[in-house]
Coordinates of N, CA, C and O and ligand atoms in Angstrom, one line a residue:
M1 N 0.8 -1.2 0.1 CA 0.0 0.0 0.0 C 0.8 1.2 0.0 O 1.8 1.4 0.5
A2 N 0.4 2.3 -0.5 CA 0.9 3.4 -0.6 C 0.1 4.6 -0.2 O -1.0 4.7 -0.7
L3 N 0.6 5.7 0.2 CA 0.0 7.1 0.2 C -0.2 7.7 -1.0 O 0.8 7.6 -2.0
R4 N -1.2 8.3 -1.5 CA -1.5 9.2 -2.7 C -1.4 10.4 -2.6 O -2.1 10.8 -1.4
K5 N -1.1 11.3 -3.5 CA -1.3 12.7 -3.3 C -2.7 13.0 -3.6 O -3.2 12.7 -4.7
I6 N -3.2 13.9 -2.6 CA -4.5 14.4 -3.1 C -4.7 15.6 -3.6 O -4.0 16.5 -3.3
L7 N -5.3 15.6 -4.9 CA -5.6 17.0 -5.7 C -6.3 17.8 -5.3 O -7.3 17.5 -4.5
T8 N -5.9 19.0 -5.6 CA -6.7 20.2 -4.8 C -7.6 20.7 -6.1 O -7.0 20.9 -7.2
Q9 N -8.7 21.7 -5.7 CA -9.2 22.6 -6.6 C -8.7 23.1 -7.7 O -7.5 23.7 -7.3
G10 N -8.9 23.1 -8.8 CA -8.2 23.7 -9.8 C -7.5 22.7 -10.9 O -7.2 22.8 -12.0
D11 N -7.4 21.4 -10.3 CA -6.8 20.3 -11.0 C -7.8 19.8 -11.8 O -9.1 19.7 -11.7
P12 N -7.6 19.8 -13.3 CA -8.5 19.3 -14.1 C -8.9 17.9 -14.1 O -10.0 17.8 -14.3
A13 N -8.2 17.1 -13.2 CA -8.6 15.8 -13.0 C -9.9 15.8 -12.2 O -10.9 14.8 -12.4
L14 N -10.2 16.6 -11.4 CA -11.3 16.9 -10.4 C -12.7 17.4 -11.2 O -13.8 17.3 -10.6
G15 N -12.4 17.8 -12.6 CA -13.6 18.1 -13.3 C -13.9 17.0 -14.3 O -15.0 17.6 -15.0
K16 N -13.5 15.7 -14.1 CA -13.8 14.9 -15.3 C -14.9 13.7 -14.8 O -15.0 13.7 -13.7
V17 N -15.5 13.4 -15.8 CA -16.7 12.5 -15.5 C -15.8 11.0 -15.9 O -15.1 10.9 -16.6
C18 N -15.8 10.4 -14.3 CA -15.1 9.2 -14.3 C -15.7 7.8 -15.2 O -17.0 7.8 -15.4
R19 N -15.0 7.0 -15.7 CA -15.3 6.0 -16.4 C -15.8 4.9 -15.5 O -15.1 4.5 -14.0
P20 N -16.5 3.7 -15.5 CA -16.8 2.8 -14.8 C -15.5 2.0 -14.6 O -14.9 1.8 -15.5
V21 N -15.7 1.1 -13.6 CA -14.8 -0.1 -13.1 C -15.0 -1.2 -13.9 O -16.4 -1.4 -13.8
E22 N -14.1 -1.7 -14.9 CA -14.7 -3.0 -15.4 C -14.0 -4.1 -15.1 O -14.4 -5.2 -15.3
K23 N -12.9 -4.0 -14.6 CA -12.0 -5.1 -14.3 C -12.0 -5.0 -12.8 O -11.3 -4.0 -11.9
F24 N -12.2 -6.2 -12.0 CA -12.2 -6.2 -10.6 C -10.7 -6.9 -10.1 O -10.9 -8.2 -9.3
D25 N -9.7 -6.5 -10.5 CA -8.5 -7.3 -10.5 C -7.5 -6.6 -9.4 O -7.9 -5.7 -8.6
R26 N -6.2 -7.1 -9.5 CA -5.5 -6.8 -8.3 C -5.0 -5.3 -8.4 O -4.9 -4.5 -7.3
K27 N -5.0 -4.8 -9.7 CA -4.9 -3.2 -9.9 C -6.0 -2.2 -9.0 O -5.8 -1.5 -8.6
L28 N -7.3 -2.8 -9.2 CA -8.4 -2.2 -8.6 C -8.0 -2.4 -6.9 O -8.4 -1.4 -6.1
H29 N -7.7 -3.6 -6.4 CA -7.6 -3.8 -5.0 C -6.4 -3.0 -4.5 O -6.3 -2.3 -3.4
W30 N -5.2 -2.6 -5.3 CA -4.3 -1.7 -4.9 C -4.9 -0.3 -4.7 O -4.3 0.3 -3.8
L31 N -5.3 0.1 -5.8 CA -6.1 1.4 -5.6 C -7.1 1.5 -4.5 O -6.9 2.5 -3.8
L32 N -8.0 0.3 -4.2 CA -8.8 0.8 -3.2 C -7.9 0.7 -1.8 O -8.3 1.6 -0.7
D33 N -7.0 -0.1 -1.4 CA -6.0 0.0 -0.5 C -5.6 1.3 -0.3 O -5.1 1.9 0.9
D34 N -4.9 1.8 -1.3 CA -4.2 3.3 -1.2 C -5.2 4.2 -0.9 O -5.0 5.1 0.0
L35 N -6.3 4.3 -1.5 CA -7.4 5.3 -1.1 C -7.7 5.1 0.3 O -7.8 6.1 1.0
K36 N -7.8 3.9 0.9 CA -8.0 3.8 2.3 C -6.9 4.2 3.2 O -7.3 4.9 4.2
E37 N -6.0 4.0 3.0 CA -4.6 4.4 3.6 C -4.7 5.8 3.5 O -4.4 6.6 4.4
T38 N -4.7 6.5 2.4 CA -4.5 8.1 2.1 C -5.9 8.6 2.9 O -5.6 9.7 3.8
L39 N -6.8 7.9 3.0 CA -8.2 8.5 3.8 C -7.9 8.6 5.2 O -7.9 9.6 6.0
E40 N -7.2 7.6 5.5 CA -6.9 7.4 6.9 C -5.9 8.4 7.4 O -5.8 9.0 8.6
E41 N -4.7 8.6 6.6 CA -3.8 9.4 6.9 C -4.3 10.9 7.2 O -3.8 11.6 7.9
S42 N -5.4 11.1 6.1 CA -5.8 12.6 6.1 C -6.8 13.1 7.0 O -6.9 14.1 7.6
G43 N -7.4 11.7 7.8 CA -8.4 12.0 8.8 C -9.8 12.5 8.3 O -10.8 13.0 8.8
G44 N -10.0 12.3 6.7 CA -11.3 12.7 6.3 C -12.3 11.4 6.5 O -12.0 10.5 7.2
V45 N -13.5 11.7 5.8 CA -14.6 10.8 6.1 C -15.0 10.1 4.7 O -16.0 9.5 4.6
G46 N -14.2 10.6 3.6 CA -14.6 9.9 2.4 C -13.4 10.3 1.4 O -12.9 11.5 1.5
L47 N -13.3 9.5 0.2 CA -12.3 10.0 -0.5 C -12.6 9.2 -2.0 O -13.0 8.1 -2.0
A48 N -12.7 10.0 -2.9 CA -12.9 9.4 -4.5 C -11.8 9.2 -5.3 O -10.6 10.1 -5.2
A49 N -11.8 8.3 -6.1 CA -10.5 8.0 -7.0 C -10.1 9.1 -7.6 O -8.7 9.3 -8.0
P50 N -10.8 10.1 -8.2 CA -10.5 11.1 -9.0 C -9.8 12.3 -8.0 O -8.8 12.8 -8.4
Q51 N -9.9 12.0 -7.0 CA -8.9 13.0 -6.0 C -7.6 12.7 -6.0 O -6.9 13.4 -5.6
V52 N -7.3 11.3 -6.5 CA -5.8 11.0 -6.4 C -5.6 10.7 -7.9 O -4.4 10.1 -8.1
G53 N -6.3 11.2 -8.9 CA -5.9 11.2 -10.1 C -6.3 10.0 -11.1 O -5.9 10.1 -12.3
I54 N -7.0 9.2 -10.1 CA -7.7 7.8 -11.0 C -9.0 8.1 -11.7 O -10.0 8.5 -10.6
L55 N -9.5 8.4 -12.8 CA -10.7 8.6 -13.3 C -11.7 7.4 -13.6 O -12.1 7.2 -14.6
R56 N -11.7 6.8 -12.5 CA -12.6 5.4 -12.4 C -13.5 5.6 -11.4 O -13.4 6.3 -10.2
R57 N -14.6 5.0 -11.2 CA -15.9 5.2 -10.4 C -15.7 4.3 -9.3 O -16.3 3.3 -8.9
A58 N -14.8 4.7 -8.3 CA -14.7 4.3 -7.0 C -14.4 5.0 -5.9 O -13.8 6.1 -6.0
V59 N -15.1 4.9 -4.7 CA -15.0 5.8 -3.6 C -14.8 4.9 -2.1 O -15.4 3.8 -2.3
I60 N -14.6 5.6 -1.4 CA -14.5 5.3 -0.1 C -15.2 6.1 1.0 O -15.0 7.4 0.7
V61 N -16.0 5.6 1.7 CA -17.0 6.3 2.6 C -16.7 5.6 3.9 O -17.0 4.5 4.2
V62 N -16.6 6.5 5.1 CA -16.4 6.0 6.5 C -17.9 6.2 7.0 O -18.6 7.2 7.1
D63 N -18.5 5.3 7.6 CA -19.7 5.0 8.1 C -20.0 5.2 9.5 O -18.8 5.7 10.1
D64 N -20.9 5.5 10.2 CA -21.2 5.7 11.4 C -20.6 4.8 12.1 O -20.6 5.0 13.7
Q65 N -19.9 3.5 12.0 CA -19.3 2.8 12.9 C -17.9 2.9 12.9 O -17.1 2.2 13.3
E66 N -17.3 4.1 12.1 CA -16.2 4.1 11.8 C -15.5 3.1 10.8 O -14.3 2.9 10.7
Q67 N -16.2 2.3 9.9 CA -16.1 1.4 9.2 C -15.5 2.0 7.7 O -16.6 3.0 7.2
M68 N -14.9 1.8 7.1 CA -14.4 2.3 5.6 C -15.4 1.4 4.4 O -15.1 0.2 4.5
I69 N -16.2 1.9 3.9 CA -16.9 1.2 2.9 C -16.5 1.3 1.3 O -16.4 2.7 1.1
E70 N -16.4 0.2 0.8 CA -15.6 0.6 -0.7 C -16.8 0.4 -1.5 O -17.7 -0.3 -1.7
L71 N -17.0 1.6 -2.4 CA -18.1 1.4 -3.3 C -17.6 1.6 -4.8 O -17.0 2.8 -5.1
I72 N -17.8 0.5 -5.4 CA -17.4 0.8 -6.7 C -18.8 0.8 -7.8 O -19.6 0.0 -7.5
N73 N -18.6 1.6 -8.6 CA -19.6 1.9 -9.7 C -20.8 2.2 -8.8 O -21.8 1.8 -9.2
P74 N -20.9 3.0 -8.0 CA -22.1 3.4 -7.0 C -22.9 4.3 -7.5 O -22.7 5.1 -8.2
V75 N -24.4 4.1 -7.3 CA -25.3 4.7 -7.7 C -26.3 5.0 -6.5 O -26.7 4.1 -6.0
I76 N -27.0 6.3 -6.4 CA -28.1 6.4 -5.3 C -29.3 6.2 -5.9 O -29.8 6.4 -7.1
I77 N -29.9 5.5 -5.2 CA -31.1 4.4 -5.8 C -32.4 5.1 -5.0 O -33.5 4.7 -5.2
H78 N -32.0 5.6 -3.9 CA -33.3 6.3 -3.0 C -32.5 7.5 -2.1 O -31.7 7.4 -1.7
Q79 N -33.6 8.3 -1.8 CA -33.0 9.4 -1.0 C -34.3 10.0 -0.5 O -35.4 10.0 -1.1
E80 N -34.1 10.5 0.8 CA -35.3 10.9 1.4 C -34.8 12.1 2.4 O -33.8 12.0 2.9
G81 N -35.7 13.2 2.6 CA -35.6 14.0 3.7 C -34.6 15.1 3.0 O -34.1 15.2 1.9
E82 N -34.2 16.1 4.2 CA -33.1 17.2 3.9 C -32.3 17.3 4.9 O -33.1 17.5 6.2
Q83 N -31.2 17.8 4.7 CA -30.4 18.3 5.9 C -29.7 19.5 5.3 O -29.5 19.6 4.3
D84 N -29.2 20.6 6.3 CA -28.4 21.5 5.8 C -27.3 21.7 6.7 O -27.6 21.6 8.2
G85 N -26.1 21.7 6.3 CA -25.0 21.8 7.3 C -23.8 22.0 6.6 O -23.6 22.3 5.3
L86 N -22.7 22.2 7.4 CA -21.3 22.4 6.9 C -20.7 21.3 6.2 O -20.8 20.4 6.5
E87 N -20.0 21.5 5.1 CA -19.3 20.3 4.4 C -17.9 20.8 4.0 O -17.7 22.1 3.7
G88 N -16.9 20.0 4.1 CA -15.8 20.2 3.4 C -15.2 19.2 2.6 O -16.1 18.2 2.2
C89 N -13.9 19.2 2.0 CA -13.5 18.4 1.1 C -12.0 18.5 1.2 O -11.3 19.3 1.4
L90 N -11.3 17.2 1.0 CA -9.8 17.0 1.0 C -9.3 18.0 0.3 O -8.0 18.2 0.1
S91 N -10.1 18.0 -1.1 CA -9.5 18.9 -2.4 C -9.8 20.2 -2.2 O -9.1 20.9 -3.2
V92 N -10.2 20.6 -1.0 CA -10.8 21.9 -0.8 C -10.2 22.3 0.6 O -10.9 22.9 1.6
P93 N -8.9 22.0 0.7 CA -8.5 22.3 2.2 C -8.5 23.6 3.0 O -8.7 24.4 2.6
G94 N -9.1 23.2 4.4 CA -9.3 24.2 5.1 C -10.8 25.2 4.7 O -11.0 26.0 5.7
M95 N -11.4 24.6 3.8 CA -12.5 25.6 3.5 C -14.0 24.9 3.7 O -13.9 23.6 3.4
Y96 N -14.8 25.6 4.5 CA -16.0 24.9 4.6 C -17.2 25.7 4.2 O -17.2 26.9 4.1
G97 N -18.4 24.9 3.6 CA -19.6 25.7 3.2 C -20.8 25.0 3.5 O -20.8 23.7 3.7
K98 N -21.9 25.7 3.7 CA -23.4 25.1 3.9 C -23.8 24.5 2.8 O -23.9 25.3 1.9
V99 N -24.2 23.4 2.9 CA -24.8 22.5 1.5 C -25.8 21.9 2.0 O -26.0 20.8 3.2
K100 N -27.0 21.8 1.2 CA -28.2 21.0 1.5 C -28.1 19.7 0.8 O -27.6 19.5 -0.3
R101 N -28.4 18.8 1.6 CA -28.3 17.3 1.1 C -29.6 16.6 1.6 O -30.2 16.8 2.6
P102 N -29.7 15.4 1.0 CA -30.9 14.6 1.5 C -30.4 14.0 2.9 O -29.3 13.7 3.0
N103 N -31.4 13.6 3.7 CA -31.0 13.2 5.1 C -30.8 11.8 5.1 O -30.2 11.2 6.0
Y104 N -31.3 11.0 4.3 CA -31.0 9.7 4.2 C -30.9 9.3 2.8 O -31.7 9.5 1.8
V105 N -30.1 8.2 2.4 CA -29.6 8.1 1.2 C -29.4 6.5 1.0 O -28.7 6.0 2.0
T106 N -29.8 5.8 -0.1 CA -29.4 4.6 -0.4 C -28.6 4.3 -1.3 O -29.1 4.9 -2.5
V107 N -27.5 3.5 -1.6 CA -26.8 3.6 -2.6 C -26.5 1.9 -3.1 O -26.5 1.2 -2.1
R108 N -26.5 1.7 -4.4 CA -26.3 0.5 -4.8 C -24.8 0.6 -5.6 O -24.2 1.6 -6.4
A109 N -24.2 -0.4 -5.2 CA -22.6 -0.6 -5.7 C -22.2 -2.0 -5.8 O -22.9 -2.9 -5.5
Q110 N -20.9 -2.0 -6.3 CA -20.3 -3.3 -6.2 C -19.0 -3.3 -5.1 O -18.5 -2.2 -5.0
D111 N -18.8 -4.5 -4.6 CA -17.6 -4.7 -4.0 C -16.6 -4.7 -4.8 O -16.3 -5.1 -5.9
R112 N -15.2 -5.0 -4.3 CA -14.1 -5.2 -4.9 C -14.0 -6.6 -5.7 O -13.1 -6.7 -6.6
S113 N -14.8 -7.4 -5.2 CA -14.9 -8.7 -6.4 C -16.1 -8.5 -7.4 O -16.2 -9.6 -8.1
G114 N -16.8 -7.3 -7.3 CA -17.9 -7.3 -8.4 C -19.0 -7.4 -7.9 O -20.0 -7.3 -8.8
N115 N -19.3 -7.8 -6.8 CA -20.7 -8.1 -6.2 C -21.5 -7.0 -5.9 O -20.8 -6.2 -5.2
F116 N -22.9 -7.2 -6.1 CA -23.7 -5.9 -6.1 C -24.1 -6.0 -4.5 O -24.6 -7.1 -4.1
F117 N -24.2 -4.7 -4.2 CA -24.8 -4.9 -2.5 C -25.4 -3.4 -2.5 O -25.3 -2.5 -3.5
E118 N -26.5 -3.2 -1.8 CA -27.0 -2.0 -1.3 C -26.7 -1.4 0.2 O -26.5 -2.4 1.1
V119 N -26.4 0.0 0.3 CA -26.1 0.4 1.8 C -26.9 1.5 1.9 O -26.7 2.4 1.1
S120 N -27.3 1.8 2.9 CA -28.1 3.0 3.5 C -27.0 3.9 4.3 O -26.5 3.2 5.3
G121 N -27.2 5.3 4.5 CA -26.8 5.8 5.4 C -27.7 7.2 5.9 O -28.5 7.7 4.8
E122 N -27.6 7.5 6.9 CA -28.4 9.0 7.3 C -27.4 9.9 7.7 O -26.2 9.7 8.1
E123 N -27.9 11.0 7.8 CA -27.1 12.3 8.3 C -25.6 12.6 7.7 O -25.6 12.6 6.5
M124 N -24.6 12.5 8.3 CA -23.4 12.6 8.0 C -23.0 11.5 6.9 O -22.0 11.9 5.8
V125 N -23.4 10.6 7.1 CA -22.9 9.3 6.1 C -23.8 9.4 4.6 O -23.2 9.3 3.7
A126 N -25.0 10.0 4.8 CA -26.0 10.3 3.4 C -25.3 11.4 3.0 O -25.0 11.3 1.7
R127 N -24.7 12.3 3.7 CA -24.0 13.6 3.1 C -22.9 13.0 2.3 O -22.6 13.5 1.3
C128 N -22.0 12.2 3.0 CA -20.8 11.6 2.4 C -21.0 10.8 1.0 O -20.2 11.0 0.3
F129 N -22.1 10.2 1.1 CA -22.4 9.5 -0.1 C -22.6 10.2 -1.3 O -21.8 10.1 -2.2
C130 N -23.5 11.7 -0.9 CA -23.7 12.4 -2.1 C -22.7 13.1 -2.6 O -22.2 13.4 -3.6
H131 N -21.7 13.5 -1.6 CA -20.3 14.3 -1.9 C -19.5 13.4 -2.5 O -18.8 13.8 -3.7
E132 N -19.1 12.2 -2.1 CA -18.2 11.2 -2.9 C -18.7 11.0 -4.3 O -18.0 11.0 -5.3
L133 N -19.9 10.8 -4.3 CA -20.5 10.2 -5.7 C -20.5 11.6 -6.7 O -20.2 11.2 -8.0
E134 N -20.6 12.6 -6.2 CA -20.5 13.7 -7.2 C -19.2 13.8 -7.7 O -18.9 14.4 -8.8
H135 N -18.0 13.8 -7.0 CA -16.9 13.6 -7.4 C -16.6 12.8 -8.7 O -15.9 13.3 -9.4
L136 N -17.3 11.7 -8.9 CA -17.3 10.8 -10.1 C -17.6 11.3 -11.3 O -17.6 11.0 -12.3
D137 N -18.5 12.6 -11.0 CA -19.0 13.1 -12.1 C -18.4 14.5 -12.5 O -19.0 15.3 -13.1
G138 N -17.2 14.7 -11.6 CA -16.5 16.0 -11.8 C -17.2 17.3 -11.0 O -16.8 18.3 -11.5
H139 N -17.9 17.0 -10.0 CA -18.4 18.0 -9.1 C -17.9 18.3 -7.8 O -17.6 17.3 -7.3
L140 N -17.7 19.5 -7.4 CA -17.4 19.7 -6.0 C -18.5 20.3 -5.1 O -19.2 21.2 -5.7
F141 N -18.2 20.2 -3.9 CA -19.1 20.8 -3.1 C -19.5 22.2 -3.0 O -20.6 22.8 -2.8
V142 N -18.3 22.9 -3.7 CA -18.2 24.3 -3.6 C -19.4 24.8 -4.6 O -19.8 26.1 -4.5
E143 N -19.9 24.0 -5.6 CA -20.9 24.3 -6.5 C -22.2 24.7 -5.8 O -23.3 25.4 -6.5
H144 N -22.2 24.1 -4.4 CA -23.7 24.1 -4.1 C -23.8 25.1 -2.8 O -24.8 25.2 -2.2
T145 N -22.7 26.2 -2.8 CA -22.9 27.0 -1.6 C -22.2 28.3 -2.3 O -21.4 28.4 -3.2
D146 N -22.8 29.4 -1.8 CA -22.3 30.7 -2.2 C -21.3 31.4 -1.3 O -20.8 32.3 -1.6
R147 N -20.9 30.8 -0.1 CA -19.9 31.5 0.7 C -19.1 30.4 1.3 O -19.8 29.2 1.9
L148 N -18.0 30.3 1.3 CA -16.8 29.5 2.0 C -16.5 30.0 3.1 O -16.0 31.4 3.2
Y149 N -16.3 29.5 4.2 CA -15.5 29.8 5.6 C -14.4 29.0 5.9 O -14.5 27.8 5.5
S150 N -13.3 29.9 6.4 CA -12.1 29.2 6.9 C -12.5 28.8 8.3 O -13.5 29.1 8.9
V151 N -11.4 27.9 8.7 CA -11.8 27.5 10.3 C -11.6 28.5 11.2 O -12.2 28.5 11.9
D152 N -10.7 29.7 10.9 CA -10.6 30.9 11.7 C -12.0 31.7 11.7 O -12.4 32.0 12.7
E153 N -12.4 31.7 10.6 CA -13.6 32.5 10.3 C -14.9 31.8 11.1 O -15.6 32.5 12.0
L154 N -15.0 30.3 11.0 CA -16.2 29.7 11.8 C -15.6 29.8 13.1 O -16.5 29.9 14.0
D155 N -14.4 29.8 13.7 CA -14.1 29.9 15.3 C -14.5 31.2 15.5 O -15.2 31.4 16.7
A156 N -14.3 32.3 14.8 CA -14.6 33.7 15.2 C -16.4 33.9 15.6 O -16.7 34.5 16.4
M157 N -16.9 33.2 14.6 CA -18.5 33.2 14.4 C -18.9 32.5 15.7 O -19.7 32.9 16.5
D158 N -18.3 31.4 15.9 CA -18.8 30.4 17.2 C -18.5 31.5 18.3 O -19.5 31.2 19.3
A159 N -17.2 31.9 18.5 CA -16.9 32.8 19.6 C -17.9 33.8 20.0 O -18.3 34.5 21.1
K160 N -18.7 34.3 18.8 CA -19.6 35.3 19.2 C -21.2 34.8 19.2 O -22.1 35.6 19.1
G161 N -21.0 33.4 19.1 CA -22.5 33.0 19.3 C -23.2 33.1 17.9 O -24.5 32.6 17.9
E162 N -22.4 33.0 16.8 CA -23.4 33.4 15.3 C -23.2 31.9 14.8 O -22.3 31.2 15.0
E163 N -24.2 31.4 13.8 CA -24.0 30.6 13.1 C -23.7 30.7 11.6 O -24.1 32.0 11.1
P164 N -23.0 30.0 11.0 CA -22.7 30.1 9.3 C -23.9 30.3 8.6 O -24.8 29.5 8.9
Ligands
NI201 NI1 -14.5 15.6 -1.6

């Protein structure tokens, strides 16, 4: 396994539509292992293959049990409710914005062997499914918000009892 470099906003790879994974081979397993190691090192809750420059439909999401779920060729098949909250991205380091997302999401995907499965998540996990899957179509969360906040700005607002 190896750490991979996380690309940041402005890198053309982050704006591309990724191709489906067709081969569930050792190369895919290396990619998934590297994504998990890179995500663990970064302390984030999700990472998509294009964020390390691989334009294939594969993402990792950390669930509410702190387990990393591997999602290959994922598709949202059900969504319900709404939540509005701060969101960030390892490709937009240090910046956060308010983004509306569904509160409950079900995803159908394949595992590293190609077997189909479904997984559901709510609140933070639902947010993460939506955020990571968007990366596969070349979209970043900043497209859904008109104001980004730095950690310092958020701290200053918090100290004054204000909300973003
Ligand atoms: Ni992201």
